[in-house]
CSV table of C-alpha atoms and ligand atoms in Angstrom, one decimal:
chain,number,residue,atom,x,y,z
O,912,MET,CA,113.8,101.0,107.3
O,913,ILE,CA,112.4,101.9,103.8
O,914,LYS,CA,114.8,101.0,101.1
O,915,ASN,CA,116.3,103.9,99.1
O,916,LYS,CA,114.7,103.6,95.6
O,917,GLU,CA,114.1,105.7,92.7
O,918,LYS,CA,110.3,104.9,92.9
O,919,TYR,CA,108.1,103.5,95.6
O,920,HIS,CA,105.2,101.2,95.4
O,921,VAL,CA,102.3,103.1,97.2
O,922,ALA,CA,98.8,101.8,98.4
O,923,ILE,CA,96.0,103.9,99.4
O,924,ALA,CA,93.6,102.2,101.7
O,925,GLY,CA,90.3,104.1,101.5
O,926,ALA,CA,91.0,105.5,98.1
O,927,THR,CA,87.4,106.2,97.2
O,928,GLY,CA,86.8,108.3,100.3
O,929,ALA,CA,87.0,112.1,100.7
O,930,VAL,CA,90.6,111.9,102.0
O,931,GLY,CA,91.7,109.1,99.8
O,932,ARG,CA,90.7,111.0,96.7
O,933,LYS,CA,92.6,114.0,97.9
O,934,MET,CA,95.7,111.8,98.6
O,935,LEU,CA,95.6,110.7,94.9
O,936,GLU,CA,95.3,114.2,93.7
O,937,ILE,CA,98.3,115.5,95.9
O,938,LEU,CA,100.6,112.5,95.1
O,939,GLU,CA,100.0,113.6,91.4
O,940,GLU,CA,100.4,117.3,92.1
O,941,ARG,CA,103.7,116.9,94.1
O,942,ASP,CA,105.0,114.3,91.6
O,943,PHE,CA,105.6,111.7,94.4
O,944,PRO,CA,108.2,109.1,92.9
O,945,ILE,CA,105.6,106.3,92.4
O,946,GLY,CA,106.3,102.9,90.9
O,947,LYS,CA,103.2,100.8,91.4
O,948,LEU,CA,100.0,102.5,92.8
O,949,LYS,CA,97.4,100.3,94.4
O,950,LEU,CA,93.9,101.7,95.1
O,951,LEU,CA,92.1,99.9,97.9
O,952,ALA,CA,88.5,100.2,99.4
O,953,SER,CA,85.7,98.0,100.7
O,954,SER,CA,84.1,95.4,98.5
O,955,ARG,CA,81.5,97.8,97.5
O,956,SER,CA,83.9,99.7,95.4
O,957,VAL,CA,85.6,96.8,93.7
O,958,GLY,CA,85.8,97.5,89.9
O,959,LYS,CA,85.2,101.2,90.0
O,960,VAL,CA,88.0,103.3,88.7
O,961,LEU,CA,89.9,106.5,89.7
O,962,GLU,CA,92.2,108.4,87.4
O,963,PHE,CA,95.9,109.1,88.3
O,964,LYS,CA,98.2,110.9,85.8
O,965,GLY,CA,95.7,110.4,83.0
O,966,LYS,CA,95.5,106.6,83.6
O,967,GLU,CA,92.5,104.7,85.0
O,968,ILE,CA,93.3,102.5,88.0
O,969,VAL,CA,90.8,99.9,89.1
O,970,ILE,CA,89.9,99.8,92.7
O,971,GLU,CA,90.7,96.5,94.6
O,972,GLU,CA,89.3,95.2,97.8
O,973,LEU,CA,91.4,95.9,100.9
O,974,ARG,CA,92.7,92.5,102.2
O,975,GLU,CA,95.5,91.3,104.4
O,976,SER,CA,97.4,90.3,101.4
O,977,SER,CA,97.1,93.8,99.6
O,978,PHE,CA,100.5,95.0,100.9
O,979,VAL,CA,102.9,92.3,99.6
O,980,ASP,CA,105.5,94.1,97.5
O,981,MET,CA,104.3,97.5,98.6
O,982,ASP,CA,106.6,100.1,100.3
O,983,ILE,CA,104.2,102.6,101.7
O,984,ALA,CA,100.5,102.4,102.6
O,985,LEU,CA,98.4,105.5,103.2
O,986,PHE,CA,95.5,104.5,105.3
O,987,SER,CA,92.3,106.6,105.5
O,988,ALA,CA,89.4,104.2,105.9
O,989,GLY,CA,88.7,104.7,109.6
O,990,ALA,CA,90.2,103.4,112.9
O,991,GLY,CA,88.7,99.9,112.7
O,992,THR,CA,89.9,99.3,109.3
O,993,SER,CA,93.5,100.5,110.3
O,994,LEU,CA,93.5,98.3,113.3
O,995,GLN,CA,92.4,95.3,111.2
O,996,PHE,CA,94.7,95.8,108.2
O,997,ALA,CA,97.8,98.0,109.3
O,998,PRO,CA,99.5,95.0,111.1
O,999,SER,CA,99.4,92.9,107.8
O,1000,ALA,CA,101.0,95.9,106.0
O,1001,VAL,CA,103.8,96.1,108.6
O,1002,LYS,CA,104.3,92.2,108.2
O,1003,SER,CA,104.9,92.8,104.5
O,1004,ASN,CA,107.5,95.5,105.3
O,1005,CYS,CA,105.2,98.2,104.1
O,1006,VAL,CA,105.5,101.4,106.2
O,1007,VAL,CA,101.9,102.6,107.2
O,1008,ILE,CA,101.0,106.3,107.3
O,1009,ASP,CA,97.7,106.2,109.2
O,1010,ASN,CA,95.2,109.1,109.1
O,1011,SER,CA,92.9,107.5,111.6
O,1012,SER,CA,92.9,107.9,115.3
O,1013,ALA,CA,93.9,104.1,115.8
O,1014,TYR,CA,97.6,104.6,116.7
O,1015,ARG,CA,98.0,108.2,117.5
O,1016,MET,CA,98.4,108.0,121.1
O,1017,GLN,CA,100.4,104.8,121.3
O,1018,LYS,CA,103.8,105.6,122.9
O,1019,ASP,CA,106.1,103.9,120.3
O,1020,ILE,CA,104.1,105.4,117.3
O,1021,PRO,CA,105.3,108.8,116.0
O,1022,LEU,CA,102.6,111.4,115.5
O,1023,VAL,CA,104.0,113.7,113.0
O,1024,VAL,CA,103.4,117.3,111.5
O,1025,PRO,CA,106.4,117.8,109.3
O,1026,GLU,CA,106.7,121.5,109.9
O,1027,VAL,CA,106.6,120.9,113.7
O,1028,ASN,CA,108.2,117.6,114.7
O,1029,PRO,CA,109.9,115.9,111.8
O,1030,ALA,CA,112.5,114.3,113.9
O,1031,SER,CA,110.0,112.3,115.9
O,1032,ILE,CA,109.5,110.0,112.8
O,1033,GLY,CA,112.7,108.2,114.0
O,1034,GLU,CA,115.0,106.0,111.9
O,1035,ASN,CA,113.0,102.9,111.5
O,1036,PRO,CA,109.2,103.6,111.6
O,1037,THR,CA,106.6,100.9,110.9
O,1038,ILE,CA,103.5,102.9,111.5
O,1039,ILE,CA,103.4,106.8,111.6
O,1040,ALA,CA,100.3,108.5,112.6
O,1041,ASN,CA,98.8,111.4,111.0
O,1042,PRO,CA,97.2,113.8,113.7
O,1043,ASN,CA,93.6,114.9,113.7
O,1044,CYS,CA,92.8,117.7,111.3
O,1045,SER,CA,92.0,120.2,113.9
O,1046,THR,CA,95.1,119.5,115.9
O,1047,ILE,CA,97.4,119.9,112.8
O,1048,GLN,CA,96.3,123.5,111.9
O,1049,MET,CA,96.5,124.4,115.6
O,1050,VAL,CA,100.0,123.1,116.3
O,1051,ILE,CA,101.5,124.6,113.3
O,1052,VAL,CA,100.6,127.9,114.8
O,1053,LEU,CA,101.4,127.0,118.4
O,1054,LYS,CA,104.9,125.4,117.9
O,1055,PRO,CA,106.8,128.7,117.0
O,1056,ILE,CA,104.9,130.6,119.8
O,1057,HIS,CA,105.7,127.9,122.3
O,1058,GLU,CA,109.3,127.8,121.4
O,1059,LYS,CA,109.7,131.6,121.9
O,1060,PHE,CA,107.2,132.4,124.6
O,1061,LYS,CA,106.4,129.1,126.3
O,1062,LEU,CA,102.7,128.5,126.2
O,1063,LYS,CA,100.7,128.0,129.4
O,1064,ARG,CA,97.1,127.5,128.1
O,1065,VAL,CA,95.1,127.4,124.9
O,1066,VAL,CA,91.4,127.9,124.8
O,1067,VAL,CA,90.1,126.8,121.4
O,1068,SER,CA,86.7,126.8,119.7
O,1069,THR,CA,86.4,125.1,116.4
O,1070,TYR,CA,84.1,125.6,113.3
O,1071,GLN,CA,84.6,122.4,111.5
O,1072,SER,CA,83.5,121.5,108.0
O,1073,VAL,CA,81.4,118.5,107.2
O,1074,SER,CA,84.1,117.0,104.9
O,1075,GLY,CA,85.9,116.0,108.1
O,1076,SER,CA,83.1,113.3,108.4
O,1077,GLY,CA,83.7,111.9,104.9
O,1078,GLN,CA,82.0,112.0,101.6
O,1079,LYS,CA,78.6,110.9,103.1
O,1080,ALA,CA,78.5,114.0,105.2
O,1081,ILE,CA,79.2,116.3,102.2
O,1082,ASP,CA,76.2,114.7,100.4
O,1083,GLU,CA,74.2,115.0,103.5
O,1084,LEU,CA,74.7,118.8,103.9
O,1085,LYS,CA,74.1,119.3,100.1
O,1086,ASN,CA,71.0,117.1,100.1
O,1087,GLN,CA,69.6,118.7,103.3
O,1088,THR,CA,70.2,122.2,101.9
O,1089,LYS,CA,68.3,121.5,98.7
O,1090,ALA,CA,65.5,119.8,100.6
O,1091,LEU,CA,65.0,122.8,103.0
O,1092,LEU,CA,65.2,125.4,100.2
O,1093,SER,CA,62.5,123.5,98.4
O,1094,ASP,CA,60.3,122.8,101.4
O,1095,LYS,CA,60.9,119.0,101.3
O,1096,GLU,CA,61.5,116.6,104.1
O,1097,ILE,CA,65.1,116.2,105.1
O,1098,LYS,CA,67.0,112.9,105.8
O,1099,THR,CA,69.6,112.7,108.7
O,1100,ASN,CA,72.0,109.9,108.7
O,1101,VAL,CA,75.5,111.0,109.4
O,1102,TYR,CA,74.8,113.5,112.3
O,1103,PRO,CA,72.3,113.1,115.1
O,1104,TYR,CA,70.6,116.3,114.1
O,1105,GLN,CA,70.1,118.4,110.9
O,1106,ILE,CA,73.5,120.0,109.9
O,1107,ALA,CA,72.1,122.4,107.2
O,1108,PHE,CA,71.5,125.8,108.6
O,1109,ASN,CA,72.6,124.5,112.1
O,1110,CYS,CA,75.7,124.1,114.3
O,1111,LEU,CA,76.4,121.0,116.3
O,1112,PRO,CA,78.5,121.2,119.4
O,1113,HIS,CA,79.2,117.6,119.0
O,1114,ILE,CA,82.0,115.9,117.2
O,1115,ASP,CA,82.7,112.1,117.7
O,1116,LYS,CA,81.5,110.4,120.8
O,1117,PHE,CA,80.9,112.0,124.3
O,1118,LEU,CA,83.4,110.8,127.0
O,1119,ASP,CA,82.7,110.5,130.8
O,1120,ASN,CA,84.5,113.9,131.5
O,1121,GLY,CA,81.7,115.8,129.4
O,1122,TYR,CA,84.3,116.4,126.5
O,1123,THR,CA,84.1,114.7,123.1
O,1124,LYS,CA,86.6,112.3,121.7
O,1125,GLU,CA,87.4,115.1,119.2
O,1126,GLU,CA,88.0,117.6,121.9
O,1127,MET,CA,90.3,115.2,123.8
O,1128,LYS,CA,92.2,114.5,120.6
O,1129,MET,CA,93.1,118.2,120.5
O,1130,VAL,CA,94.2,118.0,124.2
O,1131,ASN,CA,96.2,114.8,124.0
O,1132,GLU,CA,97.7,115.0,120.4
O,1133,THR,CA,98.9,118.8,121.0
O,1134,LYS,CA,100.9,117.7,124.1
O,1135,LYS,CA,102.4,114.7,122.2
O,1136,ILE,CA,103.4,116.7,119.1
O,1137,LEU,CA,104.8,119.6,121.1
O,1138,GLY,CA,106.6,117.2,123.3
O,1139,ASP,CA,105.4,119.0,126.4
O,1140,ASP,CA,102.6,117.8,128.7
O,1141,SER,CA,102.5,121.2,130.5
O,1142,VAL,CA,100.6,122.9,127.7
O,1143,GLN,CA,97.0,123.1,128.8
O,1144,VAL,CA,94.3,122.9,126.1
O,1145,CYS,CA,90.7,123.7,126.6
O,1146,PRO,CA,88.6,122.9,123.4
O,1147,THR,CA,85.0,123.1,122.2
O,1148,THR,CA,84.6,121.5,118.8
O,1149,VAL,CA,81.6,122.4,116.7
O,1150,ARG,CA,80.4,121.0,113.3
O,1151,VAL,CA,79.1,123.8,111.1
O,1152,PRO,CA,77.4,123.7,107.6
O,1153,VAL,CA,80.6,124.4,105.6
O,1154,LEU,CA,81.8,121.9,103.1
O,1155,TYR,CA,85.6,122.3,103.2
O,1156,SER,CA,88.1,123.9,105.6
O,1157,HIS,CA,88.1,124.2,109.3
O,1158,SER,CA,88.2,127.5,111.2
O,1159,GLU,CA,89.4,127.8,114.8
O,1160,ALA,CA,89.3,130.7,117.2
O,1161,LEU,CA,92.3,130.6,119.6
O,1162,ASN,CA,93.0,132.3,122.8
O,1163,ILE,CA,96.7,131.5,123.7
O,1164,GLU,CA,98.2,132.5,127.1
O,1165,ALA,CA,101.9,132.5,127.5
O,1166,GLU,CA,104.1,132.4,130.7
O,1167,GLY,CA,104.9,136.1,130.3
O,1168,PRO,CA,103.5,139.1,128.5
O,1169,ILE,CA,103.0,138.7,124.9
O,1170,THR,CA,101.6,141.1,122.1
O,1171,ALA,CA,99.6,140.7,119.0
O,1172,SER,CA,102.4,142.4,116.9
O,1173,GLU,CA,105.0,140.0,118.3
O,1174,ILE,CA,102.9,137.0,117.4
O,1175,LYS,CA,102.3,138.5,113.9
O,1176,ASN,CA,105.8,139.0,113.2
O,1177,LEU,CA,106.8,135.6,114.5
O,1178,LEU,CA,104.1,133.8,112.5
O,1179,LYS,CA,104.9,135.7,109.2
O,1180,ALA,CA,108.2,133.9,109.1
O,1181,GLN,CA,107.0,130.4,109.4
O,1182,PRO,CA,106.7,127.9,106.6
O,1183,GLY,CA,103.2,126.8,105.8
O,1184,ILE,CA,101.7,129.8,107.4
O,1185,VAL,CA,100.1,132.8,105.6
O,1186,ILE,CA,99.0,135.9,107.5
O,1187,VAL,CA,95.8,137.4,106.2
O,1188,ASP,CA,95.1,140.2,108.8
O,1189,ASP,CA,93.9,143.5,107.5
O,1190,PRO,CA,90.5,144.0,109.3
O,1191,GLN,CA,90.2,147.6,108.1
O,1192,ASN,CA,89.8,146.2,104.6
O,1193,ASN,CA,87.8,143.2,105.6
O,1194,LYS,CA,90.8,140.9,105.1
O,1195,TYR,CA,90.8,137.9,107.4
O,1196,PRO,CA,91.0,134.1,106.7
O,1197,LEU,CA,87.9,132.5,105.4
O,1198,ALA,CA,86.9,128.7,104.9
O,1199,ILE,CA,85.9,129.5,101.4
O,1200,HIS,CA,89.4,130.9,100.7
O,1201,GLY,CA,91.1,128.1,102.5
O,1202,GLU,CA,89.6,125.4,100.3
O,1203,ASN,CA,92.0,123.5,98.2
O,1204,LYS,CA,95.0,125.4,99.5
O,1205,ASN,CA,98.0,123.8,101.4
O,1206,GLU,CA,98.7,126.6,103.9
O,1207,VAL,CA,97.4,127.5,107.3
O,1208,PHE,CA,95.9,130.9,107.1
O,1209,VAL,CA,96.0,133.2,110.3
O,1210,GLY,CA,94.3,136.5,111.1
O,1211,ARG,CA,92.3,138.6,113.5
O,1212,ILE,CA,95.5,138.5,115.6
O,1213,ARG,CA,94.8,140.9,118.5
O,1214,ASP,CA,95.7,141.4,122.2
O,1215,ASP,CA,93.4,139.8,124.7
O,1216,ILE,CA,91.8,142.9,126.3
O,1217,SER,CA,91.2,140.8,129.5
O,1218,LEU,CA,94.7,139.4,130.1
O,1219,GLU,CA,98.2,140.7,129.3
O,1220,ARG,CA,99.8,137.4,128.7
O,1221,ALA,CA,97.2,136.4,126.0
O,1222,VAL,CA,96.5,137.0,122.3
O,1223,ASN,CA,93.6,136.0,120.1
O,1224,LEU,CA,93.9,134.4,116.7
O,1225,TRP,CA,91.6,133.1,113.9
O,1226,VAL,CA,93.0,130.0,112.1
O,1227,VAL,CA,91.7,128.4,108.9
O,1228,SER,CA,92.9,125.5,106.8
O,1229,ASP,CA,91.7,122.9,104.4
O,1230,ASN,CA,91.0,119.9,106.6
O,1231,LEU,CA,91.2,117.4,103.7
O,1232,ARG,CA,94.6,118.9,102.6
O,1233,LYS,CA,96.9,120.1,105.4
O,1234,GLY,CA,94.4,118.5,107.9
O,1235,ALA,CA,94.8,115.0,106.3
O,1236,ALA,CA,96.0,114.1,102.9
O,1237,LEU,CA,98.8,116.8,102.4
O,1238,ASN,CA,100.2,116.1,105.9
O,1239,ALA,CA,100.3,112.4,105.2
O,1240,ILE,CA,102.0,112.8,102.0
O,1241,GLN,CA,104.6,115.2,103.4
O,1242,ILE,CA,105.3,112.4,105.9
O,1243,ALA,CA,105.8,110.1,103.0
O,1244,GLU,CA,108.2,112.6,101.5
O,1245,LEU,CA,110.1,112.7,104.8
O,1246,LEU,CA,110.2,108.9,104.9
O,1247,VAL,CA,111.8,108.5,101.4
O,1248,ALA,CA,114.3,111.3,102.2
O,1249,LEU,CA,115.5,109.3,105.3
J,1820,A2P,P1,84.1,102.5,100.1
J,1820,A2P,O1,83.9,103.6,99.2
J,1820,A2P,O2,84.2,101.1,99.3
J,1820,A2P,O3,83.0,102.4,101.2
J,1820,A2P,P2,85.0,108.5,103.8
J,1820,A2P,O4,85.8,108.9,104.9
J,1820,A2P,O5,84.8,109.6,102.6
J,1820,A2P,O6,83.6,108.0,104.2
J,1820,A2P,O7,85.7,107.2,103.1
J,1820,A2P,C1,85.9,106.1,103.7
J,1820,A2P,C2,86.9,105.2,102.9
J,1820,A2P,O8,87.2,104.1,103.6
J,1820,A2P,C3,86.2,104.8,101.6
J,1820,A2P,O9,87.2,104.6,100.6
J,1820,A2P,C4,85.8,103.4,102.0
J,1820,A2P,O10,85.5,102.5,101.0
J,1820,A2P,C5,86.8,102.9,102.8
J,1820,A2P,N1,86.3,101.9,103.7
J,1820,A2P,C6,85.4,102.0,104.8
J,1820,A2P,N2,85.3,100.8,105.4
J,1820,A2P,C7,86.2,99.9,104.8
J,1820,A2P,C8,86.5,98.5,105.0
J,1820,A2P,N3,85.9,97.9,106.0
J,1820,A2P,N4,87.4,98.0,104.2
J,1820,A2P,C9,88.0,98.7,103.3
J,1820,A2P,N5,87.8,100.0,103.0
J,1820,A2P,C10,86.9,100.6,103.8
């Protein structure tokens, strides 16, 4: 159990990455009670500095010994790095909040979205997993609907920004766009094909069932977070040439009849959700408006004209904030309030 303290020693593993930098920004913004702050990355970044509350902090190399005397470690350096180093953090009595997929589906590891299943954090967590970005923004919307109307099935198509693949992908989209607009040759490293002016129906590896790992994350993590294996999820995940915020088209089917206005009224009252739904005035959630915001934006709420028990929604959220760094820090806030 984490000791009750006035201030906590916090480490960020992967501090130089797109999510790591956002974690730093949000810790400052929310005035998290920090004593010591350690910024960790690979040997490539040693000696570089990042700013926190006006002070420069020098990046150190992530090592097994990095967590001695630390209380909380926020990991966002990929699943391999989490598997390698999180056990050392746990041995040092440092609670790990892991943004990677490494531990999410392990039975004894809580998978937490604070607005949805805060109690699953338990009393004495050692590693807490942060869900996948596309799952987080979807379950925030699904939870109240499932509670009131019992969901049967969700068909979801995602339009995911490149920042979900890290800083290198942000640079790749910018560089490819510049190159294409000036008739120069493009370089492709992060994705198998050009991402500028293109859509890739391929996020993470393909599995034997024809779905990608990202798609199966949405299926399995949703069931675990909602605590109900009966909810069926059928996803298609697509990478689009957008820098920040993921958008999702959801078709949700309940056990009995539901209407768009019932869903709209229900979602209006939920913490963390903002309804932007005035199509007559061209008002609907947009990735560019979601960027750097904490909320999940929902619009285009309309009855499914082909099925009485179903409603369509368009859901947008900043994948680096609610989809990753903010959710992790909200978990840390829950942890210190235990
Ligand atoms: P570095 O910047 O030194 O490579 P992103 O998701 O934006 O690509 O960021 C990944 C983060 O994970 C970066 O901070 C990166 O550090 C860090 N990282 C990647 N591999 C390792 C590793 N083997 N050990 C420590 N940090 C790592």
